Structure formats: structure tokens, C-alpha cells
Coordinates of C-alpha atoms and ligand atoms in Angstrom, one line a residue:
M1 CA -96.2 47.7 228.2
P2 CA -93.4 45.2 227.7
L3 CA -94.3 42.2 225.2
P4 CA -94.8 38.6 227.1
G5 CA -91.6 36.5 227.0
G6 CA -89.3 39.4 226.5
I7 CA -89.9 39.9 223.0
K8 CA -88.9 43.1 221.9
H9 CA -91.2 45.9 219.6
V10 CA -89.2 47.3 216.8
S11 CA -89.5 50.3 218.3
E12 CA -87.1 49.1 220.9
L13 CA -84.5 48.4 218.5
Q14 CA -81.2 50.6 217.5
V15 CA -81.9 50.7 213.7
E16 CA -80.2 53.4 212.2
G17 CA -77.3 52.6 209.8
H18 CA -78.3 49.2 210.1
R19 CA -79.7 46.7 207.6
V20 CA -82.9 45.3 208.6
F21 CA -84.8 42.1 207.5
V22 CA -88.7 42.7 207.9
R23 CA -90.5 39.3 207.2
V24 CA -94.1 40.7 206.1
D25 CA -97.0 39.4 204.9
F26 CA -97.7 40.4 201.1
N27 CA -99.5 37.1 200.2
V28 CA -102.2 39.6 198.7
P29 CA -104.9 38.2 196.4
L30 CA -104.6 39.2 192.6
D31 CA -106.8 39.2 189.4
K32 CA -105.7 35.7 187.6
A33 CA -106.1 37.9 184.4
T34 CA -104.8 41.3 184.8
R35 CA -102.6 40.4 187.8
K36 CA -103.5 43.4 189.7
I37 CA -104.0 43.6 193.4
T38 CA -107.7 43.2 194.4
D39 CA -107.4 43.8 198.0
D40 CA -104.0 45.5 199.5
S41 CA -105.0 45.7 203.2
R42 CA -101.8 42.9 203.7
I43 CA -99.8 46.2 202.2
T44 CA -101.3 48.9 204.4
A45 CA -101.5 47.0 207.5
T46 CA -97.3 46.9 207.6
L47 CA -97.0 50.5 206.7
P48 CA -96.7 51.7 210.4
T49 CA -93.3 49.2 210.6
I50 CA -91.9 50.3 207.2
R51 CA -92.5 54.1 207.9
H52 CA -90.9 53.9 211.9
L53 CA -87.9 52.4 210.3
I54 CA -87.4 54.7 207.1
E55 CA -87.5 57.5 209.8
R56 CA -85.2 55.9 211.9
G57 CA -82.5 55.7 209.0
A58 CA -82.8 51.7 208.9
R59 CA -81.9 50.1 205.2
I60 CA -84.8 47.9 204.7
V61 CA -85.1 44.3 203.4
L62 CA -88.4 43.0 202.7
G63 CA -89.3 39.6 202.6
S64 CA -92.1 37.7 201.8
H65 CA -94.0 34.7 200.0
L66 CA -97.1 34.7 197.6
G67 CA -99.1 32.0 196.7
R68 CA -97.6 28.4 196.7
P69 CA -95.2 28.3 193.8
D70 CA -93.9 24.9 195.6
G71 CA -90.1 26.0 195.5
Q72 CA -90.1 26.9 191.6
V73 CA -90.3 30.6 189.9
K74 CA -93.3 31.4 188.6
P75 CA -93.3 34.7 187.5
E76 CA -97.3 35.1 187.5
L77 CA -96.3 35.0 191.5
S78 CA -93.8 37.8 191.1
L79 CA -93.9 40.0 193.8
E80 CA -93.6 42.9 191.5
P81 CA -96.8 44.5 191.6
V82 CA -96.6 44.4 195.2
A83 CA -93.4 46.3 195.2
A84 CA -95.3 48.6 192.7
R85 CA -98.1 48.8 195.0
L86 CA -96.0 49.4 198.0
A87 CA -93.5 52.1 196.4
E88 CA -96.9 54.3 195.6
L89 CA -98.1 54.0 199.1
L90 CA -94.7 55.1 200.3
S91 CA -94.1 57.5 198.1
I92 CA -90.8 56.3 197.2
D93 CA -88.8 53.7 195.2
V94 CA -88.8 50.0 196.3
V95 CA -85.8 48.1 194.5
L96 CA -87.1 44.3 194.0
A97 CA -84.5 41.8 193.8
D98 CA -84.8 39.4 191.2
E99 CA -84.6 36.4 193.0
P100 CA -85.2 35.6 197.0
V101 CA -81.2 35.3 197.5
G102 CA -78.2 34.8 195.1
D103 CA -76.0 37.7 193.7
G104 CA -78.3 40.0 192.7
A105 CA -80.0 39.6 195.9
R106 CA -77.2 40.3 197.4
K107 CA -76.1 43.4 195.3
V108 CA -79.8 44.9 196.0
V109 CA -79.1 44.9 199.7
S110 CA -75.6 46.0 200.0
D111 CA -76.4 49.1 197.7
L112 CA -79.0 50.3 200.0
R113 CA -78.5 53.7 201.7
D114 CA -80.0 54.6 205.0
G115 CA -83.5 54.8 204.5
Q116 CA -83.9 52.9 201.9
V117 CA -86.4 50.1 200.9
A118 CA -85.6 46.9 199.0
M119 CA -87.6 43.7 198.7
L120 CA -86.4 40.0 197.9
E121 CA -88.3 38.0 195.2
N122 CA -91.2 36.0 196.4
L123 CA -89.2 33.6 199.0
R124 CA -91.1 30.4 198.1
F125 CA -89.5 30.8 194.7
H126 CA -87.0 28.9 196.3
P127 CA -87.7 25.5 198.1
G128 CA -85.5 26.2 201.1
E129 CA -88.4 28.5 202.3
E130 CA -90.7 26.2 203.3
A131 CA -88.0 23.3 204.2
N132 CA -86.8 26.0 206.7
D133 CA -83.2 24.9 204.6
E134 CA -80.3 25.8 206.9
S135 CA -78.3 27.1 203.9
F136 CA -81.2 29.4 202.3
S137 CA -81.4 30.6 206.3
R138 CA -78.1 31.2 206.3
S139 CA -78.2 33.6 203.1
L140 CA -81.1 35.1 204.2
A141 CA -79.6 36.1 207.4
S142 CA -76.5 37.4 205.6
Y143 CA -78.3 40.3 204.4
C144 CA -78.9 41.8 207.8
D145 CA -77.9 42.7 210.7
I146 CA -81.4 42.9 212.6
Y147 CA -84.5 40.8 212.1
V148 CA -88.0 41.8 212.7
N149 CA -91.2 40.0 212.1
D150 CA -94.5 41.8 211.1
A151 CA -96.2 38.6 209.5
F152 CA -98.7 37.1 212.1
G153 CA -100.5 35.4 209.6
T154 CA -97.1 33.1 208.8
A155 CA -96.3 32.8 212.2
H156 CA -97.6 29.1 212.5
R157 CA -95.1 28.0 210.1
A158 CA -91.7 26.9 210.7
H159 CA -90.1 28.5 207.3
A160 CA -87.0 29.9 206.8
S161 CA -88.3 33.2 206.6
T162 CA -90.2 32.8 209.9
A163 CA -88.0 30.5 212.3
G164 CA -84.8 29.0 210.7
M165 CA -83.2 32.6 209.9
V166 CA -83.7 34.0 213.0
K167 CA -81.2 32.3 215.2
F168 CA -78.1 33.8 212.8
V169 CA -79.4 37.2 213.4
S170 CA -78.0 38.9 216.8
E171 CA -80.6 41.4 217.5
K172 CA -84.8 40.8 216.8
G173 CA -88.1 42.0 217.5
A174 CA -91.6 42.3 216.9
G175 CA -93.2 44.8 214.3
F176 CA -96.2 46.5 215.1
V177 CA -98.5 44.5 213.5
M178 CA -97.1 41.1 215.2
A179 CA -96.7 43.1 218.5
K180 CA -100.2 43.8 218.6
E181 CA -101.3 40.3 217.5
I182 CA -99.3 39.2 220.6
E183 CA -100.4 41.6 223.1
F184 CA -104.4 40.8 222.7
L185 CA -104.4 37.0 221.8
S186 CA -101.9 36.7 224.9
R187 CA -104.2 38.2 227.1
L188 CA -107.0 35.6 226.2
L189 CA -104.5 32.8 227.5
G190 CA -103.8 34.5 231.1
E191 CA -106.4 35.9 233.6
V192 CA -109.0 37.3 231.9
D193 CA -112.2 39.0 233.1
R194 CA -115.3 36.6 233.3
P195 CA -117.9 35.7 232.0
Y196 CA -115.3 34.5 229.4
V197 CA -117.6 33.5 226.1
A198 CA -116.2 31.7 223.0
V199 CA -118.1 32.4 219.7
L200 CA -117.8 29.8 216.9
G201 CA -118.9 29.3 213.8
G202 CA -118.2 29.2 210.0
A203 CA -117.9 26.2 208.0
K204 CA -116.0 23.2 209.5
V205 CA -115.8 21.3 212.8
S206 CA -113.0 19.5 211.6
D207 CA -111.0 22.8 211.4
K208 CA -112.2 24.0 214.6
I209 CA -112.3 21.1 217.0
E210 CA -108.9 21.5 218.5
V211 CA -109.6 25.0 219.4
L212 CA -113.1 24.0 220.7
D213 CA -111.5 21.6 222.9
A214 CA -108.9 23.9 223.8
L215 CA -111.2 26.9 224.8
L216 CA -113.2 24.2 227.0
E217 CA -110.2 24.6 229.7
R218 CA -110.6 28.6 229.5
V219 CA -113.9 29.6 228.9
N220 CA -117.4 30.1 230.8
A221 CA -119.8 29.0 227.8
I222 CA -119.5 28.5 224.2
L223 CA -121.7 29.6 221.7
I224 CA -122.2 27.5 218.0
G225 CA -123.5 28.9 214.9
G226 CA -122.4 28.4 211.5
A227 CA -122.4 25.2 209.3
M228 CA -120.8 23.9 212.4
A229 CA -123.5 23.7 215.0
N230 CA -125.3 21.2 212.3
T231 CA -122.9 19.1 213.3
F232 CA -123.5 19.4 216.8
L233 CA -127.2 19.4 216.2
E234 CA -127.3 16.2 214.7
A235 CA -124.9 14.6 217.2
Q236 CA -127.7 15.5 219.5
G237 CA -130.3 13.6 217.5
K238 CA -131.6 16.3 215.5
S239 CA -132.3 16.2 211.8
V240 CA -130.8 19.0 210.0
G241 CA -131.9 18.2 206.2
K242 CA -130.2 18.8 203.4
S243 CA -128.0 21.3 205.4
K244 CA -123.9 20.5 205.9
V245 CA -123.2 17.9 208.2
E246 CA -119.5 16.4 208.8
K247 CA -120.6 12.9 209.4
D248 CA -116.9 11.7 210.3
R249 CA -117.0 14.4 213.1
L250 CA -120.2 13.2 215.0
P251 CA -117.8 11.5 217.2
N252 CA -115.9 14.0 218.2
A253 CA -118.9 16.7 218.4
R254 CA -120.6 14.1 220.8
N255 CA -117.2 13.9 222.6
F256 CA -117.2 17.4 223.2
L257 CA -120.5 18.0 224.2
R258 CA -120.0 14.9 226.9
K259 CA -117.2 17.1 228.1
A260 CA -118.6 20.3 228.3
V261 CA -121.4 18.7 230.3
E262 CA -118.6 17.3 232.5
K263 CA -117.0 20.6 232.9
Q264 CA -120.0 22.4 233.5
I265 CA -119.4 24.6 230.3
K266 CA -122.9 26.1 228.9
V267 CA -122.5 25.3 225.2
H268 CA -125.3 27.2 223.3
L269 CA -126.2 26.0 219.9
P270 CA -129.0 27.5 218.0
T271 CA -132.8 26.7 218.9
D272 CA -134.2 27.8 215.6
V273 CA -132.8 28.6 212.2
V274 CA -133.1 30.5 208.9
V275 CA -133.5 27.6 206.2
A276 CA -133.6 27.6 202.0
M277 CA -133.6 25.2 199.7
S278 CA -130.0 25.9 198.3
L279 CA -127.6 28.8 199.1
D280 CA -128.8 30.6 196.2
D281 CA -132.5 30.2 197.2
E282 CA -132.4 33.5 198.9
A283 CA -136.3 34.2 198.1
G284 CA -137.1 31.0 199.6
A285 CA -135.6 31.8 202.7
K286 CA -137.4 31.2 206.2
V287 CA -137.0 31.0 209.7
V288 CA -138.0 27.4 211.4
Q289 CA -137.8 25.6 214.7
I290 CA -134.6 23.6 215.0
D291 CA -136.8 20.4 215.5
A292 CA -138.8 21.3 212.4
I293 CA -136.3 21.5 209.9
P294 CA -138.1 20.4 206.0
P295 CA -136.3 17.1 205.0
G296 CA -135.3 19.1 201.6
A297 CA -134.1 22.2 203.2
M298 CA -130.5 23.6 204.5
A299 CA -130.0 25.7 207.6
L300 CA -127.9 28.8 206.3
D301 CA -127.9 31.0 209.5
I302 CA -128.9 31.1 213.4
G303 CA -133.1 32.1 213.6
P304 CA -133.7 35.3 215.3
A305 CA -134.9 33.7 219.0
S306 CA -130.9 31.9 219.3
I307 CA -129.9 35.3 217.9
E308 CA -131.8 37.0 221.2
N309 CA -130.1 34.2 223.3
F310 CA -126.7 34.7 221.8
R311 CA -127.0 38.8 222.2
K312 CA -128.1 38.0 226.0
V313 CA -125.0 36.0 226.8
L314 CA -122.4 38.0 224.8
A315 CA -123.8 41.4 226.1
A316 CA -123.2 39.9 229.8
A317 CA -119.7 38.4 228.9
R318 CA -116.6 40.6 230.3
T319 CA -114.3 38.7 227.6
V320 CA -115.0 37.6 224.2
F321 CA -113.2 35.6 221.3
W322 CA -115.2 35.1 218.2
N323 CA -114.0 32.9 214.9
G324 CA -116.5 32.1 212.2
P325 CA -119.6 33.6 210.9
M326 CA -122.8 32.3 212.1
G327 CA -124.1 32.0 208.5
V328 CA -123.5 32.2 204.8
F329 CA -122.7 36.1 205.6
E330 CA -122.3 36.4 202.2
K331 CA -125.3 36.9 201.0
P332 CA -128.0 39.2 203.1
K333 CA -130.4 37.1 203.7
F334 CA -128.5 34.7 205.6
A335 CA -126.1 37.2 207.0
A336 CA -128.7 38.3 210.0
G337 CA -127.1 36.0 212.5
T338 CA -123.0 37.1 211.7
V339 CA -124.4 40.9 211.6
A340 CA -125.9 40.8 215.4
V341 CA -122.9 39.0 216.8
A342 CA -120.6 41.7 215.1
R343 CA -122.9 44.5 216.7
T344 CA -123.5 43.1 219.9
L345 CA -119.2 42.9 220.6
A346 CA -118.8 46.4 219.4
E347 CA -121.7 47.3 221.9
N348 CA -119.6 45.8 224.6
K349 CA -117.7 48.0 225.8
L350 CA -116.7 46.3 229.0
A351 CA -115.7 43.6 227.2
L352 CA -112.3 42.5 225.8
T353 CA -113.0 41.6 222.6
V354 CA -111.2 39.8 219.8
V355 CA -112.2 38.4 216.5
G356 CA -109.8 36.2 214.7
G357 CA -110.1 33.6 211.2
G358 CA -110.2 35.5 207.5
D359 CA -113.8 35.1 207.1
S360 CA -114.8 36.3 210.5
A361 CA -112.6 39.3 209.9
A362 CA -114.2 40.1 206.6
A363 CA -117.5 39.8 208.2
I364 CA -117.1 42.3 211.0
V365 CA -115.0 44.7 208.2
Q366 CA -118.4 44.0 205.8
A367 CA -120.4 45.2 208.9
G368 CA -118.3 48.6 209.4
L369 CA -117.3 47.6 213.1
A370 CA -114.0 46.5 212.7
D371 CA -112.8 49.2 214.7
K372 CA -115.5 48.9 217.4
V373 CA -113.9 45.3 218.7
S374 CA -110.6 45.4 221.1
H375 CA -108.7 44.0 218.3
V376 CA -109.2 41.8 214.6
S377 CA -106.6 39.1 214.1
T378 CA -105.4 39.0 210.6
G379 CA -104.2 35.5 210.7
G380 CA -106.3 33.1 210.5
G381 CA -105.0 29.7 211.1
A382 CA -102.1 31.4 213.4
S383 CA -104.7 33.2 215.7
L384 CA -106.5 29.9 216.2
E385 CA -103.5 28.2 216.7
F386 CA -102.3 30.7 219.4
V387 CA -105.9 30.9 221.2
Q388 CA -105.3 26.8 221.3
G389 CA -102.3 27.9 223.6
L390 CA -99.6 26.1 220.9
D391 CA -96.3 28.0 220.9
L392 CA -95.6 29.3 216.8
P393 CA -92.7 29.0 215.8
G394 CA -92.5 32.5 214.5
I395 CA -93.4 33.6 218.0
A396 CA -90.5 31.3 219.7
A397 CA -88.2 32.7 217.3
L398 CA -88.5 35.9 218.5
R399 CA -87.9 35.6 222.4
P400 CA -84.5 36.1 223.5
Ligands
ADP1 P1 -113.3 31.9 209.3 O1 -112.3 31.9 208.3 O2 -113.5 33.0 210.0 O3 -112.3 30.9 210.1 P2 -114.6 29.6 208.0 O4 -113.7 29.5 207.1 O5 -114.9 28.5 209.0 O6 -114.3 30.9 209.2 O7 -116.2 29.8 207.5 C1 -116.7 30.8 206.9 C2 -117.8 30.0 205.6 O8 -118.6 29.5 206.1 C3 -118.3 31.2 205.2 O9 -118.1 31.0 203.4 C4 -119.9 30.8 205.0 O10 -120.6 31.3 204.0 C5 -119.7 29.5 205.4 N1 -121.1 29.2 206.3 C6 -121.2 29.4 207.6 N2 -122.5 29.0 207.9 C7 -122.8 28.2 207.0 C8 -123.8 27.4 206.9 N3 -125.1 27.6 207.9 N4 -124.2 26.7 205.7 C9 -123.3 26.8 204.8 N5 -122.2 27.7 205.0 C10 -121.7 28.6 206.0
MG2 MG1 -112.4 30.9 206.0

């Protein structure tokens, strides 16, 4: 199936003997003391694209950022451990240039033979990356004949390696990760099977009010859990004890609830919650009705009646977008709501089920259900912006 907007898939490109720059997302978590990679899933995610290019005899130049060096060379943020891990996974040499651009980088690229892989040093060691500087973009572009973006997680940023350099390269396309993201997230913006239900949770209303407002234009119902629900409950005049509430977002919450009524979109909030005296008070966890939260307690998960109601709505849905856990899922006593949502999505085989967001993705992986939903998006901010209907610079740049 062709990608929306005429974007080419990497498998449609004639890459043999050509230098292919691949923007990857190798921004992996590193252990502070040992600089060992603590989770290499961002590296393994790109292996299909890199292997494809190796098999087709491309000369591969990988570019990524790591952490926030803010335009300066910070040796502790070198991509060296990443290059080493990639070499191990591919069982081939991966040459790391000692700079993102310059004579050393140019030499590494020009020494490449067909099927070989090189990596540029952390692109954010140069201020031109985040500034989307033209001369830095031109330097990067001079290292390749073909541009491929496989870094969905940074596609909402207009940086040199995600946007600026692309206009100076004649052929371009999406890698396997990027293509799958575009394919599934685009389906949420088109004609969907209904009911279309959104489940929103997580930490903050302020992170997600734009996506909530945008979803009101598309969905049939919205379920709200997590810390975010507290602000909505308080906006409705309920007492939520010591729960996290964003006071400055109460007007946003009221406004959202009013618009939902006008549009006749049903908003489901928790009717009961699991409370405790603090985040560490797992022993004191208990279920209370929403109008009986003790003054000193915090709501840390949705309760069993709310789970039942959310399950019913989700089981009847034919399209679901889920972002944000229903509670403090990192702690077993406060994980039931999040696990129940994950399970209900996994069981609903009739629906298109899309999960987006860093912690939501971690939660569904933790529940062992990631391969039971239609798509788990790897981009946090990027997937929210996409679902909002915004045009992401890194995707716009791939269109002909
Ligand atoms: P995502 O990364 O999926 O977008 P967020 O970053 O918005 O999700 O939110 C995830 C965080 O929200 C988790 O660390 C979780 O512990 C926290 N959280 C969820 N519900 C609550 C709650 N009721 N009280 C406090 N924190 C919560
Ligand atoms: Mg998060």
C-alpha cells in the first residue's frame, strides 16, 4: 500500500551502490556511571531498515542525536556505545566518525563500500542541528545521494537532519519504522470504523489539552483516567483530596467538558478510585467512591467500577487511540486500571487499536500485550502531534 502524500517506502528506492543517509533515533537511555545502554529497543527497532539497505548494497550513513549536548561536544554523550551495540547486533563493523560533519566525517563516508555502515557522531554536538542551519544541512546532504528518515520520535522537530537537509537531496523515503507509524496514525485521521473511542490518561492536562481538544472533533467518546482525571473531577466540583491537580488548568478542563456536551461527545471520568496517603503507601491502598475521597488521600488509579465501565465502552469500540496510563502503573497496587485497558484493547480484535506515548508504550510492553494491539507508536510527542492533525516537519519533508 502506498504511503499517504506520495511518500516513498525505503523498499521502493534504488539504493545499490548509492550513499544513503538514514536519520535514526538512537537516543537510548544510558546508565550514568557506566555509560552502558540500559534499553536498546530504539536500536533494534531500526534493524529492518538497516539490514534491508545492507542487503541491497547501499553505503549507509547513520545520523542520530543522543541526549541534550546543546551544540557542544560532550564526550559522555558520544554515540560510541551505540555504534558498538549496533555492530554487535548486525555482526559487522560500524565505523563511527569522530564528528557530525567535517573532514573526518567526509573521509569516513567516502571510504564506504557497498553494504558497509558508518555512523556520524552525535548530531547535536553541532549547534546547526537544532538550529536547522542551512550550511550544516548542506554538509550533511553532501554525504549522501538518498535520504531516509526512520526516526519518527523526532519527526515533530524541524532540525537539520529531520527537515533542513532533505531539500538538498534528490531521492528520499521513509524507513520501516517511520512508514508503519505514518500508515497507522494516518488511519486515525481518515474515515474510521465507529465508535471511535479515545482513552487519555497520564500525568498532566497541560501536556495533552491540545490533543484532547482535537480529539473532540473526531471521536465518539473519550475516557479519562490517570492524574489528569483529577483536574477534570475538580473542575466538576468534586473534592479530590491531596491528588495531583493542575489548578491553572481548571478553566481548560471546564471548557473541554462544556464543548463535549455541545458536541454530544460522551466523556467518561472515573466513578471510583484507588487511593492511598502517598505514592509509596501501597499497603494503605483502598477503593473509594469518587465523592468519598478522604481529604488527606491521593487518587492513584481508577477503581473497579470505573474499570468495568471503561471496559464496556472499549469492547464496543471499532477504533481506539490510547495515550497515558490510568494510574501509577509502575507500582503493582496502582496498575490495575492501566492493565485492564491494555487487556481490553488486546482482546478487541474487531477494532483498530493504536497506543501512543512513552509511558503508555512501556505499560503495554510491561503487560506483555504490545503485539496484541494494531500499533504501538514509538514517538511520545510526535504521535500526539500527529493525532492532533498537525503536519510534522520530518514527515512533510519526505513528500515529493
Ligand atoms: P505518556 O508518556 O504515555 O504520555 P505521561 O507521561 O503523561 O504518559 O504520564 C505517565 C505518568 O503518569 C506515569 O509516571 C504515572 O505514574 C503517572 N500517573 C498516572 N496516574 C497518576 C495518578 N493518579 N497520580 C499520580 N501520577 C500518575
Ligand atoms: Mg511520559
